[in-house]
Short mmCIF file of C-alpha atoms in Angstrom, two decimals:
data_model
loop_
_atom_site.label_atom_id
_atom_site.label_comp_id
_atom_site.label_asym_id
_atom_site.label_seq_id
_atom_site.Cartn_x
_atom_site.Cartn_y
_atom_site.Cartn_z
CA UNK A 39 106.54 140.17 67.63
CA UNK A 40 105.51 143.80 67.38
CA UNK A 41 103.85 145.12 70.50
CA UNK A 42 102.40 141.84 71.74
CA UNK A 43 103.02 141.15 75.42
CA UNK A 44 105.36 138.41 76.59
CA UNK A 45 103.94 135.55 78.59
CA UNK A 46 105.45 133.05 81.03
CA UNK A 47 103.71 129.90 82.20
CA UNK A 48 104.12 128.44 85.66
CA UNK A 49 103.12 124.78 85.54
CA UNK A 50 101.90 122.95 88.65
CA UNK A 51 100.37 119.52 89.05
CA UNK A 52 100.15 116.38 86.96
CA UNK A 53 101.16 115.43 83.46
CA UNK A 54 97.59 116.00 82.23
CA UNK A 55 98.04 119.60 83.32
CA UNK A 56 101.42 119.62 81.61
CA UNK A 57 99.80 118.76 78.27
CA UNK A 58 97.32 121.64 78.73
CA UNK A 59 100.32 123.92 79.45
CA UNK A 60 102.07 122.70 76.29
CA UNK A 61 98.99 123.40 74.16
CA UNK A 62 98.62 126.91 75.63
CA UNK A 63 102.29 127.59 74.85
CA UNK A 64 101.85 126.27 71.31
CA UNK A 65 98.76 128.41 70.68
CA UNK A 66 100.41 131.56 72.09
CA UNK A 67 103.59 131.07 70.04
CA UNK A 68 101.52 130.45 66.90
CA UNK A 69 99.61 133.69 67.57
CA UNK A 70 102.90 135.63 67.75
CA UNK A 71 103.26 136.11 71.50
CA UNK A 72 106.68 136.09 73.08
CA UNK A 73 106.93 133.23 75.53
CA UNK A 74 109.56 133.65 78.23
CA UNK A 75 110.57 131.12 80.85
CA UNK A 76 111.59 133.99 83.13
CA UNK A 77 108.51 135.16 85.03
CA UNK A 78 110.23 138.41 86.04
CA UNK A 79 110.56 139.54 82.42
CA UNK A 80 107.06 138.56 81.32
CA UNK A 81 104.07 140.90 81.11
CA UNK A 82 101.68 138.11 82.06
CA UNK A 83 102.18 134.90 84.00
CA UNK A 84 99.77 132.05 83.37
CA UNK A 85 99.63 129.78 86.42
CA UNK A 86 98.30 126.36 85.48
CA UNK A 87 97.07 125.20 88.88
CA UNK A 88 96.38 121.87 90.55
CA UNK A 89 93.45 121.26 92.90
CA UNK A 90 93.70 117.50 93.43
CA UNK A 91 94.52 117.53 97.15
CA UNK A 92 95.07 120.13 99.85
CA UNK A 93 98.88 120.13 99.51
CA UNK A 94 98.64 120.81 95.76
CA UNK A 95 96.23 123.68 96.35
CA UNK A 96 98.58 125.18 98.94
CA UNK A 97 101.42 125.12 96.41
CA UNK A 98 99.16 126.75 93.79
CA UNK A 99 98.07 129.47 96.23
CA UNK A 100 101.67 130.13 97.32
CA UNK A 101 102.70 130.60 93.68
CA UNK A 102 99.77 132.95 93.00
CA UNK A 103 100.45 135.07 96.09
CA UNK A 104 104.17 135.38 95.28
CA UNK A 105 103.38 136.56 91.74
CA UNK A 106 100.73 138.97 93.03
CA UNK A 107 103.23 140.43 95.50
CA UNK A 108 105.62 140.95 92.58
CA UNK A 109 102.86 142.94 90.83
CA UNK A 110 102.46 140.43 88.02
CA UNK A 111 99.33 140.24 85.93
CA UNK A 112 98.20 136.69 86.61
CA UNK A 113 96.03 134.41 84.46
CA UNK A 114 94.81 131.44 86.53
CA UNK A 115 94.11 128.26 84.55
CA UNK A 116 93.69 124.59 85.37
CA UNK A 117 91.89 122.65 88.06
CA UNK A 118 91.91 125.30 90.75
CA UNK A 119 90.38 127.83 88.34
CA UNK A 120 87.61 125.34 87.58
CA UNK A 121 87.18 124.60 91.30
CA UNK A 122 87.22 128.06 92.94
CA UNK A 123 86.40 130.44 90.09
CA UNK A 124 84.58 133.27 91.95
CA UNK A 125 86.73 133.05 95.08
CA UNK A 126 89.95 133.41 93.12
CA UNK A 127 88.76 136.56 91.37
CA UNK A 128 87.57 138.01 94.68
CA UNK A 129 90.66 137.15 96.71
CA UNK A 130 93.31 137.91 94.09
CA UNK A 131 92.75 141.36 92.58
CA UNK A 132 95.95 140.77 90.53
CA UNK A 133 94.20 137.94 88.65
CA UNK A 134 93.20 139.34 85.27
CA UNK A 135 91.52 136.09 84.15
CA UNK A 136 90.43 132.64 85.25
CA UNK A 137 90.28 129.89 82.63
CA UNK A 138 88.68 126.48 83.21
CA UNK A 139 90.02 123.01 82.41
CA UNK A 140 87.80 122.78 79.33
CA UNK A 141 88.73 126.23 78.00
CA UNK A 142 92.54 126.38 77.86
CA UNK A 143 92.38 126.28 74.03
CA UNK A 144 90.79 129.77 74.14
CA UNK A 145 93.90 131.24 75.81
CA UNK A 146 94.78 133.56 72.88
CA UNK A 147 91.28 135.06 72.91
CA UNK A 148 91.48 135.43 76.72
CA UNK A 149 94.76 137.38 76.51
CA UNK A 150 93.35 139.59 73.72
CA UNK A 151 90.30 140.43 75.87
CA UNK A 152 92.49 141.15 78.92
CA UNK A 153 94.60 143.48 76.75
CA UNK A 154 91.38 145.39 75.99
CA UNK A 155 90.91 145.93 79.73
CA UNK A 156 88.39 143.16 80.43
CA UNK A 157 88.64 140.92 83.49
CA UNK A 158 87.88 137.54 81.96
CA UNK A 159 86.13 134.54 83.42
CA UNK A 160 86.24 131.80 80.77
CA UNK A 161 84.91 128.65 82.42
CA UNK A 162 82.56 126.04 80.95
CA UNK A 163 80.47 124.50 83.73
CA UNK A 164 80.86 121.06 82.11
CA UNK A 165 84.26 120.65 80.41
CA UNK A 166 83.83 118.88 77.07
CA UNK A 167 86.93 119.91 75.09
CA UNK A 168 89.89 117.65 74.32
CA UNK A 169 92.86 118.74 72.20
CA UNK A 170 94.02 116.56 69.32
CA UNK A 171 96.96 116.24 66.94
CA UNK A 172 95.94 119.42 65.09
CA UNK A 173 96.23 121.63 68.21
CA UNK A 174 99.60 123.44 68.34
CA UNK A 175 101.86 122.16 71.10
CA UNK A 176 105.22 123.19 72.52
CA UNK A 177 106.76 120.36 74.55
CA UNK A 178 108.25 121.18 77.95
CA UNK A 179 109.60 117.71 78.81
CA UNK A 180 113.16 116.49 78.18
CA UNK A 181 113.77 115.94 74.47
CA UNK A 182 113.39 112.14 74.61
CA UNK A 183 109.95 112.07 76.27
CA UNK A 184 106.45 113.07 75.20
CA UNK A 185 103.15 112.63 77.01
CA UNK A 186 100.21 111.59 74.85
CA UNK A 187 96.70 112.05 76.20
CA UNK A 188 94.35 109.36 74.94
CA UNK A 189 91.27 110.56 76.86
CA UNK A 190 90.19 113.27 79.26
CA UNK A 191 87.76 113.17 82.19
CA UNK A 192 86.35 110.26 84.15
CA UNK A 193 82.99 108.46 84.46
CA UNK A 194 83.76 106.93 87.86
CA UNK A 195 82.81 108.68 91.08
CA UNK A 196 85.30 107.53 93.68
CA UNK A 197 84.32 108.97 97.05
CA UNK A 198 87.62 110.80 97.64
CA UNK A 199 88.21 112.21 94.15
CA UNK A 200 87.33 115.66 92.84
CA UNK A 201 88.63 115.04 89.29
CA UNK A 202 85.32 114.26 87.49
CA UNK A 203 83.91 117.46 88.99
CA UNK A 204 86.90 119.41 87.63
CA UNK A 205 87.49 117.71 84.29
CA UNK A 206 84.12 116.29 83.27
CA UNK A 207 83.13 112.85 82.00
CA UNK A 208 85.40 110.64 79.92
CA UNK A 209 85.95 111.68 76.33
CA UNK A 210 88.35 109.59 74.26
CA UNK A 211 90.20 110.52 71.11
CA UNK A 212 90.04 108.22 68.10
CA UNK A 213 92.79 105.68 67.51
CA UNK A 214 93.65 107.52 64.25
CA UNK A 215 94.07 110.84 66.07
CA UNK A 216 96.31 109.31 68.76
CA UNK A 217 98.48 107.49 66.20
CA UNK A 218 98.82 110.72 64.17
CA UNK A 219 100.13 112.55 67.25
CA UNK A 220 102.46 109.65 68.07
CA UNK A 221 103.88 109.97 64.53
CA UNK A 222 104.43 113.71 65.12
CA UNK A 223 106.27 112.99 68.37
CA UNK A 224 108.39 110.31 66.64
CA UNK A 225 109.31 112.84 63.95
CA UNK A 226 110.51 115.22 66.72
CA UNK A 227 112.92 112.53 67.94
CA UNK A 228 110.89 111.42 70.94
CA UNK A 229 112.09 108.02 72.21
CA UNK A 230 109.40 107.38 74.79
CA UNK A 231 105.69 108.13 74.63
CA UNK A 232 103.69 107.97 77.85
CA UNK A 233 99.97 107.39 77.40
CA UNK A 234 97.83 109.17 79.96
CA UNK A 235 94.19 109.68 80.84
CA UNK A 236 92.23 109.31 84.06
CA UNK A 237 91.58 105.60 83.41
CA UNK A 238 93.55 104.38 80.44
CA UNK A 239 92.06 100.88 80.58
CA UNK A 240 88.63 102.44 79.83
CA UNK A 241 90.01 104.12 76.70
CA UNK A 242 87.44 104.24 73.88
CA UNK A 243 84.44 103.14 75.91
CA UNK A 244 82.60 106.41 75.29
CA UNK A 245 83.16 106.63 71.52
CA UNK A 246 83.37 102.97 70.49
CA UNK A 247 80.89 101.49 72.97
CA UNK A 248 83.57 99.27 74.49
CA UNK A 249 87.19 99.71 75.64
CA UNK A 250 89.63 99.70 72.72
CA UNK A 251 92.96 99.73 74.58
CA UNK A 252 94.18 96.49 72.96
CA UNK A 253 93.55 97.92 69.46
CA UNK A 254 95.29 101.17 70.43
CA UNK A 255 98.36 99.31 71.73
CA UNK A 256 98.65 97.31 68.50
CA UNK A 257 98.24 100.46 66.40
CA UNK A 258 101.01 102.23 68.34
CA UNK A 259 103.21 99.19 67.79
CA UNK A 260 103.49 100.31 64.15
CA UNK A 261 104.85 103.75 65.11
CA UNK A 262 108.64 104.13 65.05
CA UNK A 263 109.03 104.89 68.76
CA UNK A 264 111.27 102.63 70.89
CA UNK A 265 109.22 102.84 74.10
CA UNK A 266 105.50 103.28 74.72
CA UNK A 267 104.47 103.35 78.38
CA UNK A 268 100.99 103.47 79.89
CA UNK A 269 99.87 105.15 83.11
CA UNK A 270 96.71 104.52 85.16
CA UNK A 271 95.73 100.97 84.27
CA UNK A 272 92.82 99.74 86.36
CA UNK A 273 93.44 96.03 86.91
CA UNK A 274 89.93 94.96 85.88
CA UNK A 275 90.53 96.59 82.48
CA UNK A 276 93.61 94.44 81.87
CA UNK A 277 91.61 91.86 79.93
CA UNK A 278 93.28 88.85 78.29
CA UNK A 279 93.13 90.78 74.99
CA UNK A 280 94.94 93.81 76.47
CA UNK A 281 97.58 91.58 78.05
CA UNK A 282 98.03 89.73 74.73
CA UNK A 283 98.45 93.09 72.95
CA UNK A 284 101.15 94.12 75.45
CA UNK A 285 102.92 90.77 74.93
CA UNK A 286 102.78 91.04 71.13
CA UNK A 287 103.78 94.71 70.79
CA UNK A 288 107.54 94.97 71.01
CA UNK A 289 107.75 98.70 71.77
CA UNK A 290 105.04 98.60 74.45
CA UNK A 291 106.71 98.42 77.85
CA UNK A 292 105.25 95.87 80.30
CA UNK A 293 105.07 98.61 82.92
CA UNK A 294 101.74 98.67 84.71
CA UNK A 295 100.73 101.55 86.93
CA UNK A 296 97.80 100.15 88.94
CA UNK A 297 96.16 102.82 91.13
CA UNK A 298 94.70 100.35 93.65
CA UNK A 299 94.29 102.80 96.59
CA UNK A 300 93.50 100.03 99.11
CA UNK A 301 93.10 96.27 99.55
CA UNK A 302 90.35 95.82 102.12
CA UNK A 303 86.91 95.22 100.52
CA UNK A 304 85.13 97.38 103.12
CA UNK A 305 87.38 100.38 102.49
CA UNK A 306 87.20 99.87 98.70
CA UNK A 307 83.39 99.86 98.96
CA UNK A 308 83.43 103.01 101.10
CA UNK A 309 85.73 104.59 98.48
CA UNK A 310 83.24 103.60 95.75
CA UNK A 311 86.06 102.05 93.74
CA UNK A 312 84.92 100.69 90.38
CA UNK A 313 85.71 97.04 91.08
CA UNK A 314 85.29 97.03 94.85
CA UNK A 315 86.80 93.90 96.39
CA UNK A 316 88.04 92.29 93.19
CA UNK A 317 91.57 93.43 93.93
CA UNK A 318 91.86 90.33 96.15
CA UNK A 319 90.54 87.71 93.71
CA UNK A 320 93.82 86.82 92.06
CA UNK A 321 93.84 89.64 89.52
CA UNK A 322 97.44 90.67 90.33
CA UNK A 323 98.64 87.06 90.30
CA UNK A 324 97.08 86.64 86.84
CA UNK A 325 98.88 89.72 85.54
CA UNK A 326 102.21 88.47 86.93
CA UNK A 327 101.70 85.03 85.37
CA UNK A 328 100.74 86.46 81.97
CA UNK A 329 103.49 89.11 82.00
CA UNK A 330 106.36 87.71 84.05
CA UNK A 331 108.61 90.65 83.10
CA UNK A 332 105.99 93.24 84.12
CA UNK A 333 107.03 96.10 86.36
CA UNK A 334 104.16 96.83 88.74
CA UNK A 335 103.62 100.18 90.37
CA UNK A 336 100.72 101.10 92.64
CA UNK A 337 99.44 104.02 94.69
CA UNK A 338 97.72 103.56 98.04
CA UNK A 339 95.69 105.82 100.32
CA UNK A 340 95.97 105.38 104.09
CA UNK A 341 93.63 106.96 106.61
CA UNK A 342 90.42 106.89 104.59
CA UNK A 343 87.56 107.70 107.03
CA UNK A 344 86.71 104.59 109.06
CA UNK A 345 89.99 102.78 108.29
CA UNK A 346 90.55 100.59 111.36
CA UNK A 347 93.77 98.94 112.53
CA UNK A 348 92.41 95.70 111.03
CA UNK A 349 91.84 97.36 107.63
CA UNK A 350 95.35 98.80 107.76
CA UNK A 351 96.94 95.44 108.66
CA UNK A 352 95.16 93.95 105.63
CA UNK A 353 96.78 96.61 103.46
CA UNK A 354 100.22 95.96 104.99
CA UNK A 355 99.93 92.21 104.34
CA UNK A 356 98.66 92.88 100.80
CA UNK A 357 101.67 95.14 100.07
CA UNK A 358 104.08 92.57 101.50
CA UNK A 359 102.51 89.68 99.60
CA UNK A 360 102.42 91.26 96.15
CA UNK A 361 105.93 92.78 96.19
CA UNK A 362 105.25 95.70 93.86
CA UNK A 363 108.28 97.25 92.18
CA UNK A 364 107.19 100.76 93.14
CA UNK A 365 104.65 102.00 95.69
CA UNK A 366 103.44 105.55 96.30
CA UNK A 367 101.50 106.18 99.52
CA UNK A 368 99.25 109.17 100.20
CA UNK A 369 97.47 110.18 103.37
CA UNK A 370 93.75 110.77 102.84
CA UNK A 371 92.92 114.39 102.00
CA UNK A 372 89.28 115.43 102.63
CA UNK A 373 88.12 117.28 99.52
CA UNK A 374 85.11 119.56 99.74
CA UNK A 375 82.55 118.52 97.14
CA UNK A 376 83.39 114.79 97.41
CA UNK A 377 81.31 112.24 99.38
CA UNK A 378 84.28 111.34 101.60
CA UNK A 379 84.50 114.92 102.86
CA UNK A 380 81.51 114.46 105.17
CA UNK A 381 82.10 110.85 106.22
CA UNK A 382 82.24 110.14 109.96
CA UNK A 383 85.33 108.62 111.65
CA UNK A 384 87.91 110.91 110.03
CA UNK A 385 91.38 109.88 111.25
CA UNK A 386 93.91 112.20 112.91
CA UNK A 387 96.73 113.36 110.63
CA UNK A 388 99.44 111.93 112.97
CA UNK A 389 97.95 108.43 112.67
CA UNK A 390 97.74 108.74 108.87
CA UNK A 391 101.38 109.80 108.65
CA UNK A 392 102.39 106.92 110.93
CA UNK A 393 100.55 104.44 108.67
CA UNK A 394 102.08 105.91 105.55
CA UNK A 395 105.56 105.61 107.05
CA UNK A 396 104.89 101.99 108.02
CA UNK A 397 104.00 101.03 104.45
CA UNK A 398 106.99 102.89 103.03
CA UNK A 399 109.28 101.14 105.55
CA UNK A 400 107.82 97.78 104.53
CA UNK A 401 108.23 98.57 100.84
CA UNK A 402 111.83 99.81 100.97
CA UNK A 403 113.56 96.41 101.27
CA UNK A 404 111.27 95.06 98.50
CA UNK A 405 112.24 97.92 96.17
CA UNK A 406 115.90 97.49 97.14
CA UNK A 407 115.84 93.79 96.32
CA UNK A 408 114.09 94.41 92.96
CA UNK A 409 116.69 97.03 92.08
CA UNK A 410 119.59 94.80 93.18
CA UNK A 411 118.35 92.11 90.80
CA UNK A 412 119.33 94.50 87.98
CA UNK A 413 123.00 94.60 89.05
CA UNK A 414 125.22 92.91 86.49
CA UNK A 415 122.63 93.22 83.70
CA UNK A 416 122.96 95.37 80.60
CA UNK A 417 119.80 97.44 80.28
CA UNK A 418 118.60 100.13 77.88
CA UNK A 419 118.61 103.59 79.45
CA UNK A 420 117.07 106.77 78.04
CA UNK A 421 119.56 109.55 78.82
CA UNK A 422 117.75 112.69 80.01
CA UNK A 423 120.16 114.96 81.90
CA UNK A 424 123.84 115.69 82.25
CA UNK A 425 125.41 117.07 85.39
CA UNK A 426 127.57 119.89 83.98
CA UNK A 427 129.98 119.72 86.92
CA UNK A 428 130.74 116.00 87.03
CA UNK A 429 129.73 114.99 83.49
CA UNK A 430 127.60 112.26 85.08
CA UNK A 431 124.55 111.32 83.01
CA UNK A 432 121.10 110.69 84.45
CA UNK A 433 118.46 108.63 82.74
CA UNK A 434 115.83 105.96 83.21
CA UNK A 435 115.52 102.31 82.32
CA UNK A 436 112.18 100.86 81.23
CA UNK A 437 111.50 100.02 84.90
CA UNK A 438 111.23 103.70 85.85
CA UNK A 439 108.63 106.24 84.81
CA UNK A 440 109.53 109.95 84.96
CA UNK A 441 109.09 111.89 88.21
CA UNK A 442 107.42 109.06 90.16
CA UNK A 443 110.09 106.33 90.12
CA UNK A 444 113.87 106.19 90.42
CA UNK A 445 116.64 107.09 88.00
CA UNK A 446 119.79 105.56 86.58
CA UNK A 447 123.06 107.43 87.23
CA UNK A 448 125.44 106.68 84.40
CA UNK A 449 129.16 107.19 83.73
CA UNK A 450 130.47 107.26 80.17
CA UNK A 451 129.41 109.17 77.09
CA UNK A 452 126.01 109.39 75.44
CA UNK A 453 123.89 112.03 73.75
CA UNK A 454 120.90 113.46 75.60
CA UNK A 455 117.61 112.06 74.35
CA UNK A 456 119.08 108.74 73.17
CA UNK A 457 118.64 105.20 74.46
CA UNK A 458 121.95 103.48 75.20
CA UNK A 459 123.01 100.14 76.72
CA UNK A 460 124.19 100.53 80.32
CA UNK A 461 125.78 97.90 82.55
CA UNK A 462 124.25 98.22 86.03
CA UNK A 463 126.99 98.14 88.68
CA UNK A 464 125.09 98.97 91.89
CA UNK A 465 121.65 99.81 93.27
CA UNK A 466 119.89 101.32 96.26
CA UNK A 467 116.19 101.30 97.20
CA UNK A 468 115.38 104.03 94.68
CA UNK A 469 118.04 104.32 91.99
CA UNK A 470 120.44 102.33 89.83
CA UNK A 471 124.06 103.13 88.94
CA UNK A 472 125.96 101.97 85.88
CA UNK A 473 128.25 102.66 82.95
CA UNK A 474 127.64 103.03 79.22
CA UNK A 475 128.55 99.90 77.28
CA UNK A 476 130.42 100.85 74.13
CA UNK A 477 130.61 98.60 71.10
CA UNK A 478 129.03 95.16 71.09
CA UNK A 479 126.98 94.06 74.02
#
């Protein structure tokens, strides 16, 4: 190690940010820096920030202020660095560098320049970089799980979303590159790969001239990984070919995360959603018919400017009719720099919270019933944690994605990072409970 400083990384935000964090860690370790999980002992703290919505920014700012008060030398990376570059340097004298979303791979050079006494601003105005399987990476997830980014950036311009402004246009990796990284993760003992990008159903459009998700799914079917899961599937991109690929590929979980945001055509148009009102033309019914075992998750936004009681009732009825397995509901957050920021008819926060609570109350008995249908079944569970006090194991079945869905609480013995058969004995609206099945099923 010699006299190189030690560095801690504080990770905030989504799994795309997590992958950036993991690459920064990998590059720093490769360059001989000491990486410490304890921020108090580190010479520098890299804060990988989120700027997606107001609440995320508040958490990022709180973290930065706490570190500044503790006299830490802070390197600010991620979406907030891209978003508020000059302001951060002005308002946080403790910040020794800001690094944009397309520049995290230059982190070693940034630290070297800071060590020379420079205050570094390393931000490309248009992020174009995407890491691949050759970029060093140090995973921070539980041992059984690895995120795999198939593309970065987004070509859509939804009225409420700041992401394209912060992460640039879509840039996909080649199928060969993604498969090579999947093989690396398999060799590390990863049991579940989670494919992520801004719009995974558009994967490949920019480099191949058309979406290549079906080909990617089939290629990953040849990798020795028990579970492959996909996040952010826009329903219009779930073509018959993609659905056929999911059906034919035994390790590809029929778990579909459909970020619908709303159901009413007028609100979808105001949001500038890529398929506007098509969410009501039977697309979800077609998915359910083609993939009867599919687990459907969606996210919804309530309180978009101009959302009337009639629009909201439409969304309630839509949620009730489709009986999603999992639903996440957000209140609209006006983001400066997005078209929705200046729209008239902004709704009061109390009304938005009331609407969110109504949808969650409607969804709870649906989620409970779906979970109760698992009772008595033997399901595969990936064991991720052990409670040292009680010895109880915590994991997930294929129905649950990490951090956003429920968990399975398990009695019995199993190694962390392995998939074991579990008999489900009870359920509530969020989680399942069961016991490890030993011997034959």
